[in-house]
């Protein structure tokens, strides 16, 4: 209980110091901060969007929908039990194309799922990781397709269970998602392929909600883990 209270204080102190996520990061326990090791948003099947300084989910008129794939470093071995794991994405801005006179900025209902890459190969089940510089809406890496475009949420590309669901109004400084269960699974030896972030209202046209990607110079995505 007091540990949890301490964690809250740390998070609140961090929120008060918004803009200094990297300073907050990577202290020693009981709060560990892991930087993203891979991140990309998924769009048209032939285009890899890794080089951008932002990550996007949802849909902008005239474009196909987008989803976010992100992976963090492995859970530190010093972490005994994971009490909580919170993923943070820094909101940057909401984009609208200049040729569109008005375009609303809508709340997105955001869900997050553990990526589990399992395929049936000739010699039984095989696992293929996704490659940051090659992943698209159709492929996890060059020449290898997801079970379904944008990942099948059926246990082949991603776990069907939602780790967390939050409504994100595009005014909040940070998107925070609770991925404790996935972090515990990684600690217990499941392959760390990261998580998929998408909006259940992803087909509704609105402004692009853009978050800092790890290619951005500041406020990169991070995972804050509280251990005891
Ligand atoms: C969007 O979310 C905000 C904050 O949660 C809420 O106040 C607002 O009513 C929501 N807007 C719509 C259109 O649902």
mmCIF file of C-alpha atoms and ligand atoms in Angstrom:
data_model
loop_
_atom_site.group_PDB
_atom_site.id
_atom_site.type_symbol
_atom_site.label_atom_id
_atom_site.label_comp_id
_atom_site.label_asym_id
_atom_site.label_seq_id
_atom_site.Cartn_x
_atom_site.Cartn_y
_atom_site.Cartn_z
ATOM 1 C CA UNK A 1 0.000 0.000 0.000
ATOM 2 C CA UNK A 2 2.729 2.472 0.978
ATOM 3 C CA UNK A 3 4.676 1.278 -2.053
ATOM 4 C CA UNK A 4 1.758 2.077 -4.259
ATOM 5 C CA UNK A 5 1.457 5.499 -2.637
ATOM 6 C CA UNK A 6 5.132 6.118 -3.354
ATOM 7 C CA UNK A 7 4.560 5.133 -6.956
ATOM 8 C CA UNK A 8 1.702 7.629 -7.242
ATOM 9 C CA UNK A 9 3.901 10.383 -5.835
ATOM 10 C CA UNK A 10 6.612 9.539 -8.349
ATOM 11 C CA UNK A 11 4.133 9.594 -11.226
ATOM 12 C CA UNK A 12 2.578 12.858 -10.047
ATOM 13 C CA UNK A 13 6.002 14.435 -9.645
ATOM 14 C CA UNK A 14 6.777 13.303 -13.150
ATOM 15 C CA UNK A 15 3.526 14.678 -14.542
ATOM 16 C CA UNK A 16 4.307 18.008 -12.855
ATOM 17 C CA UNK A 17 7.641 18.003 -14.630
ATOM 18 C CA UNK A 18 6.070 17.279 -18.025
ATOM 19 C CA UNK A 19 8.624 17.709 -20.714
ATOM 20 C CA UNK A 20 11.350 15.928 -18.813
ATOM 21 C CA UNK A 21 10.343 12.350 -19.413
ATOM 22 C CA UNK A 22 13.885 11.365 -20.237
ATOM 23 C CA UNK A 23 15.179 12.750 -16.958
ATOM 24 C CA UNK A 24 12.515 10.784 -15.149
ATOM 25 C CA UNK A 25 13.494 7.689 -17.054
ATOM 26 C CA UNK A 26 15.929 5.015 -16.138
ATOM 27 C CA UNK A 27 16.275 5.554 -12.399
ATOM 28 C CA UNK A 28 16.901 2.528 -10.232
ATOM 29 C CA UNK A 29 14.080 0.571 -8.638
ATOM 30 C CA UNK A 30 11.400 0.328 -7.442
ATOM 31 C CA UNK A 31 10.351 2.381 -10.468
ATOM 32 C CA UNK A 32 12.044 1.385 -13.686
ATOM 33 C CA UNK A 33 11.640 3.253 -16.881
ATOM 34 C CA UNK A 34 12.119 1.508 -20.189
ATOM 35 C CA UNK A 35 12.573 3.366 -23.454
ATOM 36 C CA UNK A 36 10.897 2.136 -26.626
ATOM 37 C CA UNK A 37 13.228 -0.071 -28.644
ATOM 38 C CA UNK A 38 10.965 -0.178 -31.725
ATOM 39 C CA UNK A 39 7.949 1.871 -32.808
ATOM 40 C CA UNK A 40 6.115 2.356 -36.069
ATOM 41 C CA UNK A 41 2.615 3.202 -37.214
ATOM 42 C CA UNK A 42 0.884 0.982 -39.744
ATOM 43 C CA UNK A 43 -0.665 2.489 -42.839
ATOM 44 C CA UNK A 44 -0.764 1.377 -46.478
ATOM 45 C CA UNK A 45 0.643 -2.120 -46.980
ATOM 46 C CA UNK A 46 3.460 -0.961 -49.230
ATOM 47 C CA UNK A 47 4.683 1.851 -46.993
ATOM 48 C CA UNK A 48 6.776 1.563 -43.850
ATOM 49 C CA UNK A 49 6.293 4.633 -41.628
ATOM 50 C CA UNK A 50 9.196 4.147 -39.233
ATOM 51 C CA UNK A 51 11.173 7.271 -40.079
ATOM 52 C CA UNK A 52 8.516 9.705 -38.867
ATOM 53 C CA UNK A 53 8.862 11.696 -35.653
ATOM 54 C CA UNK A 54 5.286 10.817 -34.751
ATOM 55 C CA UNK A 55 2.942 7.883 -34.250
ATOM 56 C CA UNK A 56 -0.714 8.024 -35.344
ATOM 57 C CA UNK A 57 -3.875 6.002 -34.790
ATOM 58 C CA UNK A 58 -7.335 6.531 -36.270
ATOM 59 C CA UNK A 59 -8.280 7.903 -39.659
ATOM 60 C CA UNK A 60 -7.923 11.173 -41.528
ATOM 61 C CA UNK A 61 -10.181 11.812 -44.585
ATOM 62 C CA UNK A 62 -8.484 10.703 -47.776
ATOM 63 C CA UNK A 63 -6.121 8.307 -45.977
ATOM 64 C CA UNK A 64 -6.396 4.737 -44.737
ATOM 65 C CA UNK A 65 -6.648 4.043 -41.014
ATOM 66 C CA UNK A 66 -3.572 3.805 -38.839
ATOM 67 C CA UNK A 67 -2.509 1.701 -35.858
ATOM 68 C CA UNK A 68 0.606 1.832 -33.666
ATOM 69 C CA UNK A 69 3.083 -0.944 -32.880
ATOM 70 C CA UNK A 70 5.519 -0.306 -30.061
ATOM 71 C CA UNK A 71 7.989 -2.412 -28.092
ATOM 72 C CA UNK A 72 10.070 -1.609 -24.999
ATOM 73 C CA UNK A 73 13.236 -3.074 -23.538
ATOM 74 C CA UNK A 74 13.115 -6.272 -21.519
ATOM 75 C CA UNK A 75 11.968 -6.208 -17.893
ATOM 76 C CA UNK A 76 15.012 -5.688 -15.612
ATOM 77 C CA UNK A 77 16.014 -8.883 -13.814
ATOM 78 C CA UNK A 78 16.148 -6.915 -10.514
ATOM 79 C CA UNK A 79 12.403 -6.421 -10.777
ATOM 80 C CA UNK A 80 10.901 -9.071 -8.477
ATOM 81 C CA UNK A 81 7.171 -8.585 -8.927
ATOM 82 C CA UNK A 82 5.555 -6.206 -11.347
ATOM 83 C CA UNK A 83 2.895 -4.225 -9.501
ATOM 84 C CA UNK A 84 2.111 -2.038 -12.495
ATOM 85 C CA UNK A 85 3.394 -1.095 -15.929
ATOM 86 C CA UNK A 86 2.198 2.117 -17.571
ATOM 87 C CA UNK A 87 2.927 3.060 -21.143
ATOM 88 C CA UNK A 88 3.223 6.785 -21.943
ATOM 89 C CA UNK A 89 2.935 8.500 -25.317
ATOM 90 C CA UNK A 90 3.384 12.271 -25.474
ATOM 91 C CA UNK A 91 0.625 14.006 -27.415
ATOM 92 C CA UNK A 92 2.131 16.355 -30.013
ATOM 93 C CA UNK A 93 -0.666 17.890 -32.095
ATOM 94 C CA UNK A 94 -3.734 17.100 -34.197
ATOM 95 C CA UNK A 95 -3.085 17.415 -37.877
ATOM 96 C CA UNK A 96 -5.494 18.384 -40.622
ATOM 97 C CA UNK A 97 -4.576 18.677 -44.275
ATOM 98 C CA UNK A 98 -4.505 22.309 -45.408
ATOM 99 C CA UNK A 99 -6.991 21.643 -48.222
ATOM 100 C CA UNK A 100 -9.661 20.638 -45.710
ATOM 101 C CA UNK A 101 -11.376 23.765 -44.425
ATOM 102 C CA UNK A 102 -12.807 22.327 -41.255
ATOM 103 C CA UNK A 103 -12.125 19.005 -39.648
ATOM 104 C CA UNK A 104 -13.104 18.083 -36.122
ATOM 105 C CA UNK A 105 -10.791 16.804 -33.475
ATOM 106 C CA UNK A 106 -12.549 13.818 -31.900
ATOM 107 C CA UNK A 107 -11.961 11.738 -28.782
ATOM 108 C CA UNK A 108 -10.571 8.343 -29.684
ATOM 109 C CA UNK A 109 -11.386 5.236 -27.661
ATOM 110 C CA UNK A 110 -8.001 3.590 -27.384
ATOM 111 C CA UNK A 111 -7.304 -0.081 -26.809
ATOM 112 C CA UNK A 112 -4.012 -1.884 -26.327
ATOM 113 C CA UNK A 113 -3.195 -5.562 -26.950
ATOM 114 C CA UNK A 114 -0.115 -7.691 -26.342
ATOM 115 C CA UNK A 115 1.501 -8.710 -29.626
ATOM 116 C CA UNK A 116 1.867 -12.498 -29.823
ATOM 117 C CA UNK A 117 3.358 -13.692 -33.041
ATOM 118 C CA UNK A 118 2.531 -17.338 -33.574
ATOM 119 C CA UNK A 119 2.291 -19.046 -36.922
ATOM 120 C CA UNK A 120 1.831 -22.555 -38.141
ATOM 121 C CA UNK A 121 4.905 -23.565 -40.104
ATOM 122 C CA UNK A 122 5.701 -26.828 -41.853
ATOM 123 C CA UNK A 123 7.469 -28.033 -38.713
ATOM 124 C CA UNK A 124 4.823 -26.875 -36.266
ATOM 125 C CA UNK A 125 4.431 -23.483 -34.649
ATOM 126 C CA UNK A 126 6.949 -20.813 -35.488
ATOM 127 C CA UNK A 127 7.270 -17.274 -34.264
ATOM 128 C CA UNK A 128 8.320 -14.340 -36.411
ATOM 129 C CA UNK A 129 9.193 -11.016 -34.858
ATOM 130 C CA UNK A 130 8.219 -7.743 -36.535
ATOM 131 C CA UNK A 131 10.865 -5.455 -37.976
ATOM 132 C CA UNK A 132 10.591 -1.749 -37.235
ATOM 133 C CA UNK A 133 11.936 -0.627 -40.607
ATOM 134 C CA UNK A 134 9.784 -3.070 -42.605
ATOM 135 C CA UNK A 135 6.426 -3.483 -40.806
ATOM 136 C CA UNK A 136 3.341 -2.221 -42.643
ATOM 137 C CA UNK A 137 -0.394 -2.821 -42.284
ATOM 138 C CA UNK A 138 -0.030 -6.086 -44.214
ATOM 139 C CA UNK A 139 3.483 -7.328 -43.332
ATOM 140 C CA UNK A 140 5.334 -7.878 -40.046
ATOM 141 C CA UNK A 141 8.557 -7.877 -42.080
ATOM 142 C CA UNK A 142 9.454 -8.039 -45.749
ATOM 143 C CA UNK A 143 7.898 -11.129 -47.314
ATOM 144 C CA UNK A 144 5.982 -12.206 -44.189
ATOM 145 C CA UNK A 145 2.367 -11.224 -43.708
ATOM 146 C CA UNK A 146 0.382 -10.669 -40.562
ATOM 147 C CA UNK A 147 -2.500 -13.159 -40.274
ATOM 148 C CA UNK A 148 -4.758 -10.213 -41.113
ATOM 149 C CA UNK A 149 -3.972 -6.617 -42.128
ATOM 150 C CA UNK A 150 -3.348 -4.369 -39.067
ATOM 151 C CA UNK A 151 -2.846 -7.571 -36.991
ATOM 152 C CA UNK A 152 -5.456 -10.206 -36.214
ATOM 153 C CA UNK A 153 -6.680 -9.834 -32.635
ATOM 154 C CA UNK A 154 -7.240 -13.581 -32.357
ATOM 155 C CA UNK A 155 -4.074 -14.870 -30.735
ATOM 156 C CA UNK A 156 -2.078 -15.223 -33.963
ATOM 157 C CA UNK A 157 -0.767 -11.637 -34.227
ATOM 158 C CA UNK A 158 -2.063 -10.192 -30.969
ATOM 159 C CA UNK A 159 -3.827 -11.371 -27.844
ATOM 160 C CA UNK A 160 -7.598 -10.824 -28.146
ATOM 161 C CA UNK A 161 -7.808 -9.537 -24.550
ATOM 162 C CA UNK A 162 -7.672 -5.785 -24.188
ATOM 163 C CA UNK A 163 -5.017 -4.782 -21.664
ATOM 164 C CA UNK A 164 -6.598 -1.358 -21.188
ATOM 165 C CA UNK A 165 -9.252 0.873 -22.773
ATOM 166 C CA UNK A 166 -9.140 4.643 -22.346
ATOM 167 C CA UNK A 167 -10.850 7.584 -23.968
ATOM 168 C CA UNK A 168 -8.252 9.996 -25.267
ATOM 169 C CA UNK A 169 -9.400 13.579 -25.769
ATOM 170 C CA UNK A 170 -6.809 15.264 -28.022
ATOM 171 C CA UNK A 171 -6.000 17.904 -25.430
ATOM 172 C CA UNK A 172 -4.349 15.739 -22.786
ATOM 173 C CA UNK A 173 -0.554 16.040 -22.558
ATOM 174 C CA UNK A 174 0.024 12.283 -22.347
ATOM 175 C CA UNK A 175 -1.751 9.095 -23.348
ATOM 176 C CA UNK A 176 -1.317 6.614 -20.505
ATOM 177 C CA UNK A 177 -2.113 2.923 -20.984
ATOM 178 C CA UNK A 178 -1.950 0.238 -18.335
ATOM 179 C CA UNK A 179 -0.148 -2.788 -19.775
ATOM 180 C CA UNK A 180 0.662 -4.480 -16.453
ATOM 181 C CA UNK A 181 -0.586 -7.886 -17.591
ATOM 182 C CA UNK A 182 1.638 -7.888 -20.693
ATOM 183 C CA UNK A 183 4.684 -6.816 -18.651
ATOM 184 C CA UNK A 184 4.014 -9.668 -16.195
ATOM 185 C CA UNK A 185 3.758 -12.083 -19.124
ATOM 186 C CA UNK A 186 7.121 -10.872 -20.492
ATOM 187 C CA UNK A 187 8.667 -11.250 -17.062
ATOM 188 C CA UNK A 188 7.275 -14.802 -16.947
ATOM 189 C CA UNK A 189 9.064 -15.663 -20.173
ATOM 190 C CA UNK A 190 6.595 -14.861 -22.938
ATOM 191 C CA UNK A 191 8.265 -13.309 -25.987
ATOM 192 C CA UNK A 192 8.407 -9.514 -25.825
ATOM 193 C CA UNK A 193 7.020 -8.322 -29.163
ATOM 194 C CA UNK A 194 5.482 -5.192 -27.715
ATOM 195 C CA UNK A 195 1.888 -4.030 -27.986
ATOM 196 C CA UNK A 196 -0.585 -2.870 -30.597
ATOM 197 C CA UNK A 197 -2.429 0.411 -29.940
ATOM 198 C CA UNK A 198 -5.567 1.221 -31.921
ATOM 199 C CA UNK A 199 -8.792 3.209 -31.655
ATOM 200 C CA UNK A 200 -12.128 1.383 -31.695
ATOM 201 C CA UNK A 201 -13.526 4.385 -33.614
ATOM 202 C CA UNK A 202 -10.580 4.197 -36.014
ATOM 203 C CA UNK A 203 -12.819 4.386 -39.090
ATOM 204 C CA UNK A 204 -14.304 7.759 -38.104
ATOM 205 C CA UNK A 205 -12.720 10.551 -40.130
ATOM 206 C CA UNK A 206 -11.155 13.265 -37.993
ATOM 207 C CA UNK A 207 -7.853 15.015 -37.425
ATOM 208 C CA UNK A 208 -4.784 12.833 -37.031
ATOM 209 C CA UNK A 209 -3.844 12.603 -33.369
ATOM 210 C CA UNK A 210 -0.036 12.582 -33.375
ATOM 211 C CA UNK A 211 2.246 11.418 -30.581
ATOM 212 C CA UNK A 212 6.018 11.727 -30.297
ATOM 213 C CA UNK A 213 7.716 8.603 -31.657
ATOM 214 C CA UNK A 214 11.164 7.489 -30.532
ATOM 215 C CA UNK A 215 12.530 9.294 -33.606
ATOM 216 C CA UNK A 216 11.505 12.567 -31.959
ATOM 217 C CA UNK A 217 14.236 14.429 -30.063
ATOM 218 C CA UNK A 218 12.198 14.918 -26.871
ATOM 219 C CA UNK A 219 9.529 13.185 -24.804
ATOM 220 C CA UNK A 220 9.988 9.806 -26.404
ATOM 221 C CA UNK A 221 7.603 6.949 -25.572
ATOM 222 C CA UNK A 222 8.441 5.082 -22.381
ATOM 223 C CA UNK A 223 7.186 2.346 -20.081
ATOM 224 C CA UNK A 224 7.167 3.015 -16.333
ATOM 225 C CA UNK A 225 7.276 -0.172 -14.271
ATOM 226 C CA UNK A 226 6.722 -0.346 -10.544
ATOM 227 C CA UNK A 227 8.308 -3.406 -8.952
ATOM 228 C CA UNK A 228 8.393 -4.740 -5.424
HETATM 229 C C1 LIG B 1 -14.289 14.016 -25.000
HETATM 230 O O1 LIG B 1 -13.675 13.743 -23.769
HETATM 231 C C2 LIG B 1 -13.764 14.804 -22.838
HETATM 232 C C3 LIG B 1 -12.901 14.486 -21.641
HETATM 233 O O2 LIG B 1 -13.061 13.164 -21.210
HETATM 234 C C4 LIG B 1 -15.234 15.009 -22.482
HETATM 235 O O3 LIG B 1 -15.351 16.079 -21.567
HETATM 236 C C5 LIG B 1 -15.996 15.317 -23.753
HETATM 237 O O4 LIG B 1 -17.372 15.405 -23.454
HETATM 238 C C6 LIG B 1 -15.779 14.256 -24.809
HETATM 239 N N1 LIG B 1 -16.367 14.687 -26.050
HETATM 240 C C7 LIG B 1 -17.209 13.926 -26.728
HETATM 241 C C8 LIG B 1 -17.741 14.519 -27.992
HETATM 242 O O5 LIG B 1 -17.520 12.811 -26.367
#
